[in-house]
Amino acid sequence: MKPVYLPRVLADRFGDAPAVRDENTQMTFRELDAKVTAVACQFREHGVTSGDVIAVMLPNRSELVISIFAAWYLGAAATPINPSFTHDEAEHQIADADAALVVNAGHGSPSGGRPAISVDDLRTSADATDLEPVDIAGDDLALVIYTSGSTGRPKGVMLTHDNATAMSAMMVESMKMTADDHCLLVLPLFHVNALMVSLLAPLRVGAQLTILGGFDATRFFDTVEQRRPTYFSAVPTIFALLLSKAEGRRPDMSSLRFAVCGAAPATRELLAAAEEFLDAPILEGYGLTEATCASAVNPIDGPRKPGTVGPALPGQRIRIVDDALNDVPTGQTGEVLITGPTVMAGYLNRPEATAETIVDGWVRTGDVGRLDDDGYLTIVDRLKDMIIRGGENLYPKEIENAIGSLPGVLEVAVIGRPDDVMGEVPVAFVVPYPGADLTPEAVTDHCRRHLTRAKVPVHVEITPELPKNPVGKIDKPGLRASLAA
């Protein structure tokens, strides 16, 4: 099998139509295939073969896309790494995925002691242009996407080519994508949302993709006016920034057919204001990496219900269950369960965690929601303590582990504080050992050395004790209540 999103297949179908561009280059489908072939040959010379994993630690740029496709040409999988990760964070992912090769920015970038290729050294042409992509089985591993877990260390979500094929097809169907579409990619490509909604879905129908290296409101407006994209996918924070940074400017957004909002809850007020500003429908959806991105989306050509994340995507099913995993009546709340061809193959090297998350083929999301009579899903709350900062999932335990490694820390609790722009931000409460000279600045500096900037608490409070529940556990609900007060 050769998945329909492989550049060789796309080149045969769409030839010299525009495919991918970034700030430095642009390629037709045929040129994309040629560059992917060249890099695949280079990877093969480094010994990469079917079943291997290639780690790619780059900011949004065309070479990141080329490297992922090149891995697939050889039957290997790819694990994209957040380029803002510290060495510790990046090398954990490289080692956990057992990467056979790392593509990075060079100049001391993390490689975990594995063979590495600097992005500047990636080939752009090759003699062996007749390299044929290997035949891929549907259950072959395509991606290992890392998502933080409640135990602190990120877990590798294994997504197969069947998962990617199903998810990208669902996006195409639900959003009525055609070759006339043009996606403006603003989310980072180490997230499954960008990979599925903005990369694979448009390319598989012959649509074009423009990659922004990073989000900046002014540059976003300029790019829309110049490139005339028909859609983009973003998180609520980006929509809020677009509104706040417009500063009286009325950019020409008329090319936009729709926009997608996901990864974190958005208020009705924000979505209404953003729709008015863009003069295009915003499709709010819901999903998680363990189900290959999206499981519910408000339809583009049907009723969109503000406050909901829409009905299940075609081919997926959603249940609401009680603590015993029994279905609850329509309209009642419970845990959200998801099933369908997008359910992950499991967590890499984590069979126990996989068994806890996938039960009889259903993904336990850990989120609380309810379904209405029309099958529209409303997310009510989260069972887990996850903090969603600007669409990025942060788990308190990972931050707590980092703070706990600082000498003088006795206890620590991290919770999310509501924020008008970011949605939530992490706040830390730290109890020092008796006699320890511990300051908020020391805790913050320690976090900056060991955590990505988004995970660094915006506020650290040194306190003599933390509230506890009757069984002696830290009372995080009580902390949240006191913070709100």
Short mmCIF file of N, CA, C and O in Angstrom, two decimals, residues 240-288:
data_model
loop_
_atom_site.label_atom_id
_atom_site.label_comp_id
_atom_site.label_asym_id
_atom_site.label_seq_id
_atom_site.Cartn_x
_atom_site.Cartn_y
_atom_site.Cartn_z
N ALA A 240 -7.91 35.17 19.89
CA ALA A 240 -7.92 36.32 20.80
C ALA A 240 -6.83 37.32 20.42
O ALA A 240 -7.06 38.54 20.44
N LEU A 241 -5.66 36.83 20.06
CA LEU A 241 -4.57 37.72 19.66
C LEU A 241 -4.88 38.44 18.36
O LEU A 241 -4.54 39.62 18.19
N LEU A 242 -5.53 37.75 17.42
CA LEU A 242 -5.90 38.40 16.16
C LEU A 242 -6.83 39.58 16.43
O LEU A 242 -6.69 40.66 15.83
N LEU A 243 -7.77 39.38 17.34
CA LEU A 243 -8.71 40.46 17.66
C LEU A 243 -8.00 41.60 18.38
O LEU A 243 -8.24 42.78 18.10
N SER A 244 -7.12 41.26 19.32
CA SER A 244 -6.48 42.30 20.12
C SER A 244 -5.40 43.04 19.36
O SER A 244 -5.12 44.21 19.66
N LYS A 245 -4.78 42.40 18.37
CA LYS A 245 -3.67 43.02 17.64
C LYS A 245 -4.12 43.73 16.37
O LYS A 245 -3.30 44.34 15.68
N ALA A 246 -5.39 43.62 16.04
CA ALA A 246 -5.85 44.28 14.82
C ALA A 246 -5.69 45.80 14.92
O ALA A 246 -5.36 46.46 13.94
N GLU A 247 -5.91 46.34 16.12
CA GLU A 247 -5.68 47.76 16.40
C GLU A 247 -6.30 48.67 15.34
O GLU A 247 -5.66 49.56 14.79
N GLY A 248 -7.56 48.40 15.06
CA GLY A 248 -8.26 49.24 14.10
C GLY A 248 -8.07 48.86 12.65
O GLY A 248 -8.77 49.37 11.76
N ARG A 249 -7.12 47.98 12.39
CA ARG A 249 -6.88 47.55 11.01
C ARG A 249 -7.99 46.62 10.55
O ARG A 249 -8.45 45.79 11.33
N ARG A 250 -8.40 46.75 9.33
CA ARG A 250 -9.39 45.85 8.75
C ARG A 250 -8.76 45.13 7.57
O ARG A 250 -8.98 45.48 6.41
N PRO A 251 -7.96 44.11 7.84
CA PRO A 251 -7.30 43.39 6.75
C PRO A 251 -8.32 42.67 5.87
O PRO A 251 -9.43 42.34 6.33
N ASP A 252 -7.95 42.41 4.64
CA ASP A 252 -8.83 41.73 3.70
C ASP A 252 -8.78 40.23 3.96
O ASP A 252 -7.85 39.54 3.55
N MET A 253 -9.79 39.72 4.65
CA MET A 253 -9.88 38.31 5.00
C MET A 253 -10.84 37.55 4.07
O MET A 253 -11.25 36.43 4.37
N SER A 254 -11.22 38.17 2.97
CA SER A 254 -12.31 37.64 2.14
C SER A 254 -11.99 36.31 1.48
O SER A 254 -12.90 35.61 1.03
N SER A 255 -10.72 35.92 1.42
CA SER A 255 -10.39 34.63 0.80
C SER A 255 -10.75 33.46 1.70
O SER A 255 -10.89 32.33 1.23
N LEU A 256 -10.91 33.71 3.01
CA LEU A 256 -11.14 32.62 3.96
C LEU A 256 -12.54 32.03 3.79
O LEU A 256 -13.54 32.74 3.82
N ARG A 257 -12.57 30.72 3.62
CA ARG A 257 -13.82 29.98 3.54
C ARG A 257 -14.29 29.55 4.91
O ARG A 257 -15.49 29.50 5.20
N PHE A 258 -13.35 29.23 5.80
CA PHE A 258 -13.65 28.85 7.17
C PHE A 258 -12.35 28.86 7.97
O PHE A 258 -11.27 28.99 7.41
N ALA A 259 -12.49 28.72 9.29
CA ALA A 259 -11.36 28.51 10.18
C ALA A 259 -11.74 27.43 11.17
O ALA A 259 -12.93 27.17 11.39
N VAL A 260 -10.74 26.79 11.74
CA VAL A 260 -10.96 25.71 12.70
C VAL A 260 -10.42 26.15 14.05
O VAL A 260 -9.33 26.72 14.14
N CYS A 261 -11.17 25.87 15.12
CA CYS A 261 -10.72 26.20 16.47
C CYS A 261 -10.78 24.94 17.32
O CYS A 261 -11.80 24.25 17.37
N GLY A 262 -9.67 24.63 17.98
CA GLY A 262 -9.63 23.44 18.82
C GLY A 262 -8.52 23.52 19.83
O GLY A 262 -7.91 24.57 20.03
N ALA A 263 -8.25 22.39 20.49
CA ALA A 263 -7.17 22.18 21.46
C ALA A 263 -7.48 22.74 22.84
O ALA A 263 -6.87 22.34 23.82
N ALA A 264 -8.42 23.68 22.94
CA ALA A 264 -8.81 24.24 24.24
C ALA A 264 -10.19 24.83 24.10
O ALA A 264 -10.60 25.22 23.00
N PRO A 265 -10.93 24.94 25.21
CA PRO A 265 -12.27 25.53 25.14
C PRO A 265 -12.21 27.00 24.74
O PRO A 265 -11.31 27.73 25.15
N ALA A 266 -13.17 27.43 23.94
CA ALA A 266 -13.29 28.83 23.55
C ALA A 266 -14.64 29.35 24.01
O ALA A 266 -15.64 28.64 23.96
N THR A 267 -14.68 30.59 24.44
CA THR A 267 -15.95 31.17 24.88
C THR A 267 -16.81 31.50 23.66
O THR A 267 -16.31 31.74 22.56
N ARG A 268 -18.10 31.53 23.90
CA ARG A 268 -19.02 31.90 22.82
C ARG A 268 -18.72 33.32 22.33
O ARG A 268 -18.81 33.61 21.14
N GLU A 269 -18.38 34.19 23.28
CA GLU A 269 -18.10 35.58 22.92
C GLU A 269 -16.90 35.68 22.00
O GLU A 269 -16.90 36.45 21.03
N LEU A 270 -15.84 34.91 22.30
CA LEU A 270 -14.65 34.96 21.45
C LEU A 270 -14.95 34.45 20.05
O LEU A 270 -14.55 35.07 19.05
N LEU A 271 -15.66 33.33 19.96
CA LEU A 271 -15.95 32.77 18.65
C LEU A 271 -16.83 33.72 17.83
O LEU A 271 -16.61 33.90 16.63
N ALA A 272 -17.81 34.33 18.48
CA ALA A 272 -18.70 35.26 17.76
C ALA A 272 -17.91 36.46 17.26
O ALA A 272 -18.08 36.90 16.10
N ALA A 273 -17.06 37.01 18.10
CA ALA A 273 -16.27 38.18 17.70
C ALA A 273 -15.29 37.82 16.58
O ALA A 273 -15.09 38.59 15.63
N ALA A 274 -14.68 36.62 16.67
CA ALA A 274 -13.72 36.21 15.65
C ALA A 274 -14.42 35.94 14.32
O ALA A 274 -13.89 36.27 13.25
N GLU A 275 -15.60 35.34 14.36
CA GLU A 275 -16.35 35.11 13.12
C GLU A 275 -16.71 36.43 12.45
O GLU A 275 -16.62 36.56 11.23
N GLU A 276 -17.10 37.40 13.25
CA GLU A 276 -17.45 38.70 12.68
C GLU A 276 -16.22 39.35 12.07
O GLU A 276 -16.28 39.94 10.98
N PHE A 277 -15.09 39.25 12.75
CA PHE A 277 -13.86 39.87 12.26
C PHE A 277 -13.39 39.20 10.97
O PHE A 277 -12.99 39.87 10.01
N LEU A 278 -13.42 37.86 10.94
CA LEU A 278 -12.93 37.11 9.77
C LEU A 278 -13.97 37.04 8.66
O LEU A 278 -13.63 36.75 7.51
N ASP A 279 -15.24 37.26 9.04
CA ASP A 279 -16.35 37.10 8.10
C ASP A 279 -16.34 35.70 7.48
O ASP A 279 -16.51 35.52 6.27
N ALA A 280 -16.10 34.71 8.34
CA ALA A 280 -16.06 33.30 7.93
C ALA A 280 -16.46 32.45 9.12
O ALA A 280 -16.21 32.82 10.26
N PRO A 281 -17.10 31.30 8.87
CA PRO A 281 -17.47 30.43 9.99
C PRO A 281 -16.24 29.84 10.67
O PRO A 281 -15.26 29.50 10.02
N ILE A 282 -16.32 29.73 11.97
CA ILE A 282 -15.26 29.09 12.76
C ILE A 282 -15.82 27.77 13.26
O ILE A 282 -16.83 27.74 13.98
N LEU A 283 -15.17 26.68 12.88
CA LEU A 283 -15.64 25.34 13.23
C LEU A 283 -14.92 24.89 14.49
O LEU A 283 -13.75 24.51 14.46
N GLU A 284 -15.64 24.93 15.62
CA GLU A 284 -15.03 24.49 16.86
C GLU A 284 -15.12 22.97 16.96
O GLU A 284 -16.17 22.38 16.68
N GLY A 285 -14.02 22.34 17.34
CA GLY A 285 -13.98 20.89 17.42
C GLY A 285 -13.30 20.42 18.68
O GLY A 285 -12.87 21.22 19.53
N TYR A 286 -13.23 19.11 18.81
CA TYR A 286 -12.67 18.48 20.01
C TYR A 286 -11.97 17.19 19.61
O TYR A 286 -12.42 16.45 18.73
N GLY A 287 -10.87 16.93 20.27
CA GLY A 287 -10.17 15.66 20.03
C GLY A 287 -8.96 15.56 20.92
O GLY A 287 -8.70 16.41 21.78
N LEU A 288 -8.19 14.52 20.71
CA LEU A 288 -6.97 14.31 21.46
C LEU A 288 -6.01 13.47 20.62
O LEU A 288 -6.43 12.80 19.66
#
